[in-house]
């Protein structure tokens, strides 16, 4: 305290205590000691200053005065109930009365504050369940479609792998041998198809596809191409020779027709001459110049000429028929070649399709001889550990826990809780692996719910989930988690257990206490 301020001496302190006692006694009678203003010491009393109304000291003095007034009210209320006069009470009761009344007032005050708080303060209501942290795409269980004999291991449990990394390798001896056999069949069928197509189109040579030409240096492929070329040219030469024979026959027949036509010309000329002589002979015969036998000879010669002309026409018609027949043979020859080629092509294409399908399957199987990781993650489990062990078809071989995938919490909910839980509800999350004393609650959101209950035989020994449960997924607020995780060196891993409180609404403490009572009243107050 500075020197310019008045110091508080023991005498002045004694005066202050006496005045406070006088004020306490006067407060019981509702009077103020003479010479003092109502409610306190005089403003100029040494060592005392009138505090500000809104200062800490002023609020404390105001609270004390309020409590004194409350105690006085309770005291008067008790006297009124008991019909006692305070002046007739003995000194012991008088001295104990004030602390008892003060304590009663304090209890009443806190009870009143508790009732007001319980009626107004909101509290979250929540459905509590235990969940497990899983990858959003869940654990990757890798199996082998064909199975086989394990040849080599590239990883062990706990190894981190990236997408495409080698995990295991199978023995491919048998599969590779079968692939080579089917590949050779496919090449043969493809070469035959190409040759037959060239025969149908009457191409002068075979144009092989790039698939065969690229492997032409392979002895098997070169032999296939040579064989098909030989067959193509051999059949082509046979067909050409047969066509040439028929065409030669047609040519000869045409020459014979020309000869018959020339003979007909000569016969027609002879006939004209015979007819002229016959006309002249008929005139001379009437005059008796020539004999009748000469006339008959000329008529006979004319008839013979007409007969020869008719025979020539018949021969020419036959020759035309021969030409038509030869042309039909040419057409039939082309049709036979085309029909045979089409029939063979149809059969070859069926075999080619089967070989191609089998080849694709074997090629795909060979690509799976080396098992690779489908995602970035950690090797969680190896189902086999022995080289040359036999793996059955479809049997699981490796489990991978994805690391690049986002994590969610999978929660099993009792059916009785489902009416209050919807997609979009907020959830409070506490991870059992983290210290609850130093790690706060994390927030999440319900992102999916199973449409119906899930029956899991493994839960038969669990009384709460034996009859089924709803499966919910909760997405963690990773931004808030990462912010805290950086400062406290926390890492969220698949498989961690989490206690989840899904917020279903808000109620006051009074509602928590009274709702069971009201429910019991609703069930009990029924008229029979």
XYZ file of C-alpha atoms in Angstrom, residues 6-444:
439
model
C -4.168 5.883 5.437
C -2.771 2.834 7.244
C -5.047 0.363 9.097
C -3.953 0.296 12.768
C -4.959 -2.412 15.307
C -7.264 0.086 17.029
C -9.101 0.833 13.783
C -9.350 -2.896 12.992
C -10.980 -3.470 16.391
C -13.470 -0.662 15.669
C -14.351 -2.287 12.317
C -15.025 -5.675 13.972
C -17.260 -4.033 16.591
C -19.229 -2.223 13.891
C -19.657 -5.479 11.921
C -21.048 -7.204 15.037
C -23.430 -4.307 15.611
C -24.592 -4.558 11.986
C -25.136 -8.326 12.272
C -27.259 -7.865 15.430
C -29.141 -5.008 13.867
C -29.789 -7.075 10.747
C -31.816 -9.547 12.783
C -34.134 -6.689 13.965
C -34.116 -4.918 10.631
C -32.426 -1.869 12.086
C -29.248 0.012 11.281
C -27.036 1.280 14.135
C -27.303 4.954 14.730
C -25.000 7.157 12.686
C -24.501 4.570 9.858
C -26.086 4.702 6.461
C -28.380 1.792 5.490
C -26.425 -1.310 4.392
C -22.844 -0.548 5.549
C -20.095 1.532 7.107
C -19.836 5.267 6.595
C -18.041 6.141 3.352
C -15.252 8.044 5.126
C -14.459 5.387 7.709
C -10.701 4.886 7.924
C -9.379 1.966 5.784
C -12.724 1.335 4.071
C -13.885 2.430 0.651
C -17.236 1.905 -0.970
C -16.606 -0.733 -3.658
C -17.902 -0.447 -7.211
C -21.162 -2.272 -7.890
C -19.651 -4.332 -10.724
C -16.235 -4.998 -9.181
C -15.365 -8.436 -7.849
C -15.446 -7.146 -4.303
C -18.743 -5.354 -4.882
C -20.374 -8.509 -6.306
C -19.064 -10.537 -3.337
C -20.496 -8.074 -0.792
C -23.791 -8.022 -2.729
C -23.931 -11.817 -2.635
C -23.313 -11.852 1.118
C -26.033 -9.293 1.676
C -28.410 -11.333 -0.472
C -27.608 -14.483 1.514
C -28.197 -12.571 4.772
C -31.562 -11.468 3.504
C -32.413 -15.027 2.475
C -31.427 -16.384 5.862
C -33.534 -13.699 7.546
C -36.512 -14.670 5.371
C -36.133 -18.349 6.210
C -35.778 -17.495 9.907
C -39.002 -15.466 9.857
C -40.717 -18.273 7.905
C -39.657 -20.857 10.515
C -40.798 -18.623 13.375
C -44.132 -18.187 11.676
C -44.591 -21.948 11.236
C -43.499 -22.829 14.792
C -45.237 -19.770 16.294
C -42.148 -18.915 18.363
C -40.860 -15.544 19.388
C -37.158 -15.051 18.757
C -36.702 -13.067 22.002
C -37.791 -16.045 24.109
C -35.216 -18.427 22.585
C -32.241 -19.301 24.785
C -28.711 -18.235 23.839
C -27.532 -21.700 22.673
C -30.367 -21.997 20.188
C -29.816 -18.408 19.083
C -26.126 -19.047 18.420
C -26.813 -22.308 16.507
C -29.794 -20.975 14.603
C -27.870 -18.834 12.125
C -25.464 -21.607 10.890
C -28.375 -24.048 10.589
C -30.459 -21.580 8.629
C -27.470 -20.684 6.447
C -26.799 -24.350 5.709
C -30.465 -24.881 4.885
C -30.364 -21.953 2.531
C -27.229 -23.285 0.792
C -28.828 -26.709 0.345
C -32.019 -25.136 -0.991
C -29.998 -22.963 -3.373
C -28.053 -25.883 -4.855
C -31.185 -28.036 -5.125
C -32.912 -25.212 -6.987
C -29.924 -24.768 -9.340
C -29.821 -28.553 -9.928
C -33.516 -28.683 -10.791
C -33.205 -25.757 -13.199
C -30.120 -27.321 -14.833
C -31.747 -30.748 -15.157
C -34.812 -29.175 -16.778
C -32.981 -26.968 -19.288
C -29.489 -28.350 -20.038
C -29.564 -30.599 -23.176
C -27.840 -34.007 -23.032
C -27.165 -36.237 -26.031
C -28.958 -39.575 -26.224
C -26.991 -42.211 -28.086
C -26.947 -45.851 -29.165
C -23.745 -47.505 -27.955
C -22.043 -50.276 -29.907
C -18.604 -51.786 -30.419
C -17.135 -51.480 -33.902
C -14.044 -52.495 -35.824
C -11.886 -50.352 -38.087
C -11.845 -51.813 -41.600
C -10.727 -50.716 -45.020
C -13.526 -49.198 -47.050
C -13.006 -51.914 -49.627
C -12.389 -54.461 -46.832
C -9.642 -57.079 -46.546
C -8.447 -58.384 -49.916
C -8.463 -62.187 -49.908
C -6.528 -63.470 -52.917
C -7.196 -66.958 -54.273
C -6.106 -68.838 -57.397
C -8.609 -69.761 -60.077
C -6.828 -72.866 -61.362
C -4.746 -73.906 -58.367
C -1.482 -75.729 -58.790
C 1.892 -76.344 -57.188
C 3.576 -73.492 -55.291
C 7.017 -72.830 -56.748
C 8.246 -69.691 -54.971
C 7.369 -67.158 -52.220
C 8.228 -63.470 -52.681
C 6.722 -62.023 -49.443
C 6.160 -62.816 -45.787
C 3.460 -61.786 -43.302
C 3.824 -58.103 -42.414
C 5.585 -57.072 -45.634
C 4.361 -53.887 -47.286
C 3.576 -54.315 -50.985
C 2.547 -52.048 -53.816
C 0.028 -52.751 -56.532
C 1.536 -55.200 -59.039
C 4.259 -56.540 -56.727
C 4.948 -60.291 -56.861
C 3.531 -62.362 -54.007
C 3.770 -66.027 -55.053
C 4.672 -68.082 -58.123
C 3.172 -71.402 -59.309
C 4.842 -74.146 -61.354
C 3.836 -73.553 -65.006
C 5.415 -76.620 -66.680
C 2.194 -78.490 -67.416
C 0.241 -75.355 -68.278
C 2.948 -74.050 -70.618
C 3.113 -77.386 -72.456
C -0.643 -77.356 -72.981
C -0.428 -73.758 -74.164
C 2.131 -74.648 -76.855
C -0.063 -77.513 -78.134
C -3.156 -75.327 -78.387
C -1.123 -72.498 -79.939
C 0.116 -74.824 -82.700
C -3.447 -76.020 -83.381
C -4.610 -72.435 -83.563
C -1.882 -71.605 -86.094
C -2.878 -74.590 -88.271
C -6.572 -73.737 -88.203
C -5.819 -70.091 -88.950
C -3.640 -71.035 -91.955
C -6.330 -73.414 -93.288
C -8.977 -70.717 -92.888
C -6.816 -68.276 -94.842
C -6.226 -70.827 -97.655
C -9.929 -71.710 -97.956
C -10.876 -68.045 -98.056
C -8.424 -67.519 -100.911
C -9.914 -70.547 -102.772
C -13.454 -69.201 -102.356
C -12.430 -65.757 -103.592
C -10.422 -67.371 -106.434
C -7.346 -65.395 -105.380
C -4.102 -66.083 -107.237
C -2.175 -66.517 -103.980
C -2.709 -66.693 -100.182
C -2.331 -63.556 -98.045
C -1.582 -64.754 -94.506
C -2.493 -62.693 -91.391
C 0.138 -60.792 -89.409
C -0.179 -63.247 -86.501
C 1.396 -65.977 -88.676
C 3.815 -63.781 -90.607
C 5.341 -62.421 -87.381
C 6.218 -65.981 -86.336
C 7.291 -67.141 -89.772
C 10.817 -67.635 -88.483
C 9.491 -70.316 -86.105
C 10.002 -73.724 -87.810
C 6.517 -74.955 -86.977
C 4.900 -71.839 -88.475
C 7.075 -71.989 -91.610
C 6.060 -75.629 -92.165
C 2.372 -74.783 -91.717
C 2.579 -72.004 -94.318
C 4.501 -74.223 -96.761
C 1.911 -77.026 -96.433
C -1.013 -74.718 -97.049
C 0.673 -73.067 -100.029
C 1.307 -76.488 -101.567
C -2.309 -77.544 -101.099
C -3.566 -74.237 -102.485
C -1.510 -74.379 -105.685
C -2.128 -78.111 -106.159
C -5.892 -77.714 -105.936
C -5.734 -74.628 -108.100
C -3.831 -76.493 -110.829
C -6.290 -79.396 -110.756
C -9.223 -77.029 -111.063
C -7.564 -75.120 -113.896
C -6.831 -78.369 -115.756
C -10.408 -79.576 -115.420
C -11.700 -76.239 -116.666
C -9.289 -76.311 -119.573
C -10.444 -79.811 -120.582
C -14.077 -78.763 -120.609
C -13.300 -75.574 -122.459
C -11.346 -77.579 -125.089
C -14.294 -79.873 -125.520
C -16.566 -76.886 -126.089
C -14.121 -75.505 -128.616
C -14.103 -78.768 -130.584
C -17.864 -78.932 -130.543
C -18.041 -75.409 -131.921
C -15.729 -76.460 -134.742
C -18.021 -79.392 -135.524
C -20.976 -77.050 -135.566
C -19.123 -74.834 -138.022
C -18.466 -77.846 -140.220
C -22.126 -78.835 -140.173
C -23.133 -75.314 -141.008
C -20.754 -75.335 -144.018
C -22.206 -78.691 -145.110
C -25.691 -77.214 -144.848
C -24.656 -74.378 -147.111
C -23.408 -76.869 -149.678
C -26.553 -78.975 -149.410
C -28.771 -75.919 -149.836
C -26.844 -74.958 -152.964
C -27.203 -78.482 -154.316
C -30.894 -78.417 -153.543
C -31.341 -75.157 -155.438
C -29.583 -76.625 -158.478
C -31.674 -79.811 -158.301
C -34.867 -77.792 -158.033
C -33.955 -75.705 -161.092
C -33.167 -78.819 -163.118
C -36.360 -80.442 -161.901
C -38.466 -77.494 -163.064
C -36.823 -77.536 -166.444
C -37.191 -81.326 -166.727
C -40.890 -81.117 -165.948
C -41.429 -78.767 -168.882
C -39.392 -80.934 -171.214
C -41.241 -84.035 -170.023
C -44.549 -82.520 -171.001
C -43.213 -81.957 -174.484
C -41.881 -85.557 -174.519
C -38.342 -84.497 -174.997
C -36.938 -86.362 -171.900
C -37.881 -89.592 -170.275
C -39.944 -89.729 -167.103
C -37.273 -91.783 -165.361
C -34.891 -88.842 -165.605
C -37.526 -86.703 -163.938
C -37.899 -89.204 -161.094
C -34.140 -89.299 -160.558
C -34.077 -85.534 -160.088
C -36.945 -85.721 -157.611
C -35.139 -88.460 -155.698
C -31.988 -86.371 -155.562
C -33.946 -83.373 -154.187
C -35.485 -85.524 -151.453
C -32.046 -86.882 -150.525
C -30.694 -83.323 -150.257
C -33.557 -82.357 -147.954
C -32.851 -85.408 -145.774
C -29.188 -84.536 -145.467
C -30.128 -80.968 -144.461
C -32.421 -82.313 -141.724
C -29.657 -84.621 -140.463
C -27.234 -81.648 -140.376
C -29.725 -79.632 -138.282
C -30.077 -82.536 -135.875
C -26.301 -82.837 -135.542
C -25.962 -79.110 -134.939
C -28.665 -79.258 -132.230
C -26.855 -82.148 -130.560
C -23.619 -80.213 -130.632
C -25.307 -77.192 -129.033
C -26.568 -79.471 -126.300
C -23.021 -80.702 -125.793
C -21.820 -77.101 -125.439
C -24.549 -76.336 -122.910
C -23.652 -79.466 -121.002
C -19.977 -78.480 -120.977
C -20.810 -74.990 -119.735
C -22.894 -76.549 -116.994
C -19.914 -78.716 -116.086
C -17.771 -75.564 -115.799
C -20.340 -73.958 -113.518
C -20.678 -77.143 -111.475
C -16.931 -77.366 -111.175
C -16.765 -73.840 -109.725
C -19.717 -74.611 -107.470
C -18.157 -77.837 -106.285
C -14.905 -76.067 -105.437
C -16.775 -73.269 -103.642
C -19.144 -75.634 -101.806
C -16.325 -77.858 -100.668
C -14.279 -74.845 -99.563
C -17.264 -73.338 -97.697
C -17.974 -76.622 -95.939
C -14.360 -77.052 -94.942
C -14.197 -73.385 -93.890
C -17.228 -73.791 -91.633
C -15.696 -76.791 -89.871
C -12.313 -75.092 -89.578
C -13.822 -71.910 -88.162
C -15.544 -73.909 -85.422
C -12.275 -75.588 -84.529
C -10.481 -72.241 -84.779
C -12.964 -70.593 -82.398
C -12.559 -73.410 -79.862
C -8.773 -73.250 -80.117
C -8.807 -69.464 -79.765
C -11.029 -69.616 -76.681
C -8.850 -72.264 -75.114
C -5.729 -70.280 -76.044
C -7.101 -67.130 -74.368
C -7.924 -69.102 -71.217
C -4.480 -70.669 -71.090
C -2.800 -67.333 -71.742
C -4.814 -65.795 -68.939
C -3.933 -68.710 -66.662
C -0.242 -68.305 -67.485
C -0.496 -64.624 -66.590
C -1.699 -65.740 -63.146
C 1.196 -68.127 -62.579
C 2.833 -65.207 -60.774
C 0.350 -63.900 -58.192
C 0.581 -60.109 -57.872
C -0.872 -57.721 -55.316
C -4.066 -55.999 -56.549
C -3.618 -53.008 -54.193
C -1.090 -51.181 -52.053
C -1.167 -52.756 -48.620
C 0.323 -55.057 -46.020
C 0.476 -58.858 -46.187
C -1.938 -59.850 -43.435
C -1.858 -63.648 -43.794
C -0.265 -66.439 -45.826
C -2.394 -69.592 -45.954
C 0.516 -71.793 -47.122
C 4.201 -71.703 -46.256
C 5.662 -74.789 -47.979
C 7.274 -74.832 -51.429
C 5.776 -77.495 -53.778
C 2.579 -77.631 -51.725
C -0.574 -78.252 -53.779
C -3.221 -75.495 -53.870
C -6.756 -76.508 -54.759
C -8.773 -74.541 -57.319
C -10.260 -71.355 -55.787
C -8.507 -71.888 -52.439
C -7.393 -68.648 -50.662
C -3.645 -68.104 -50.553
C -2.947 -64.532 -49.330
C -4.769 -61.774 -47.396
C -3.844 -58.142 -48.110
C -4.889 -55.215 -45.883
C -5.130 -52.123 -48.128
C -3.279 -49.041 -46.875
C -4.115 -46.494 -49.558
C -7.850 -47.041 -49.096
C -9.863 -44.921 -46.674
C -10.826 -46.477 -43.339
C -14.315 -46.799 -41.865
C -15.778 -48.330 -38.708
C -18.091 -51.311 -39.112
C -20.619 -51.563 -36.286
C -23.069 -54.353 -35.429
C -26.310 -52.869 -34.046
C -29.030 -54.629 -32.115
C -32.391 -54.606 -33.952
C -34.036 -52.713 -31.079
C -31.812 -49.691 -31.779
C -32.486 -49.410 -35.488
C -35.543 -47.114 -35.270
C -33.406 -44.229 -33.970
C -30.423 -44.709 -36.299
C -30.428 -43.273 -39.800
C -27.816 -42.539 -42.438
C -26.346 -39.128 -41.690
C -26.442 -39.450 -37.880
C -23.356 -38.167 -36.092
C -21.331 -40.497 -33.907
C -18.781 -40.108 -31.135
C -15.850 -42.506 -31.398
C -13.278 -43.640 -28.859
C -10.535 -46.066 -29.893
C -9.543 -48.613 -27.259
C -5.951 -48.692 -28.586
C -5.454 -45.011 -27.667
C -5.190 -43.754 -24.092
C -8.576 -42.377 -23.105
C -6.960 -39.998 -20.616
C -4.983 -38.124 -23.270
C -6.988 -38.814 -26.427
C -10.281 -36.982 -27.001
C -13.411 -38.347 -28.631
C -13.463 -38.282 -32.429
C -16.491 -37.519 -34.541
C -17.912 -39.544 -37.406
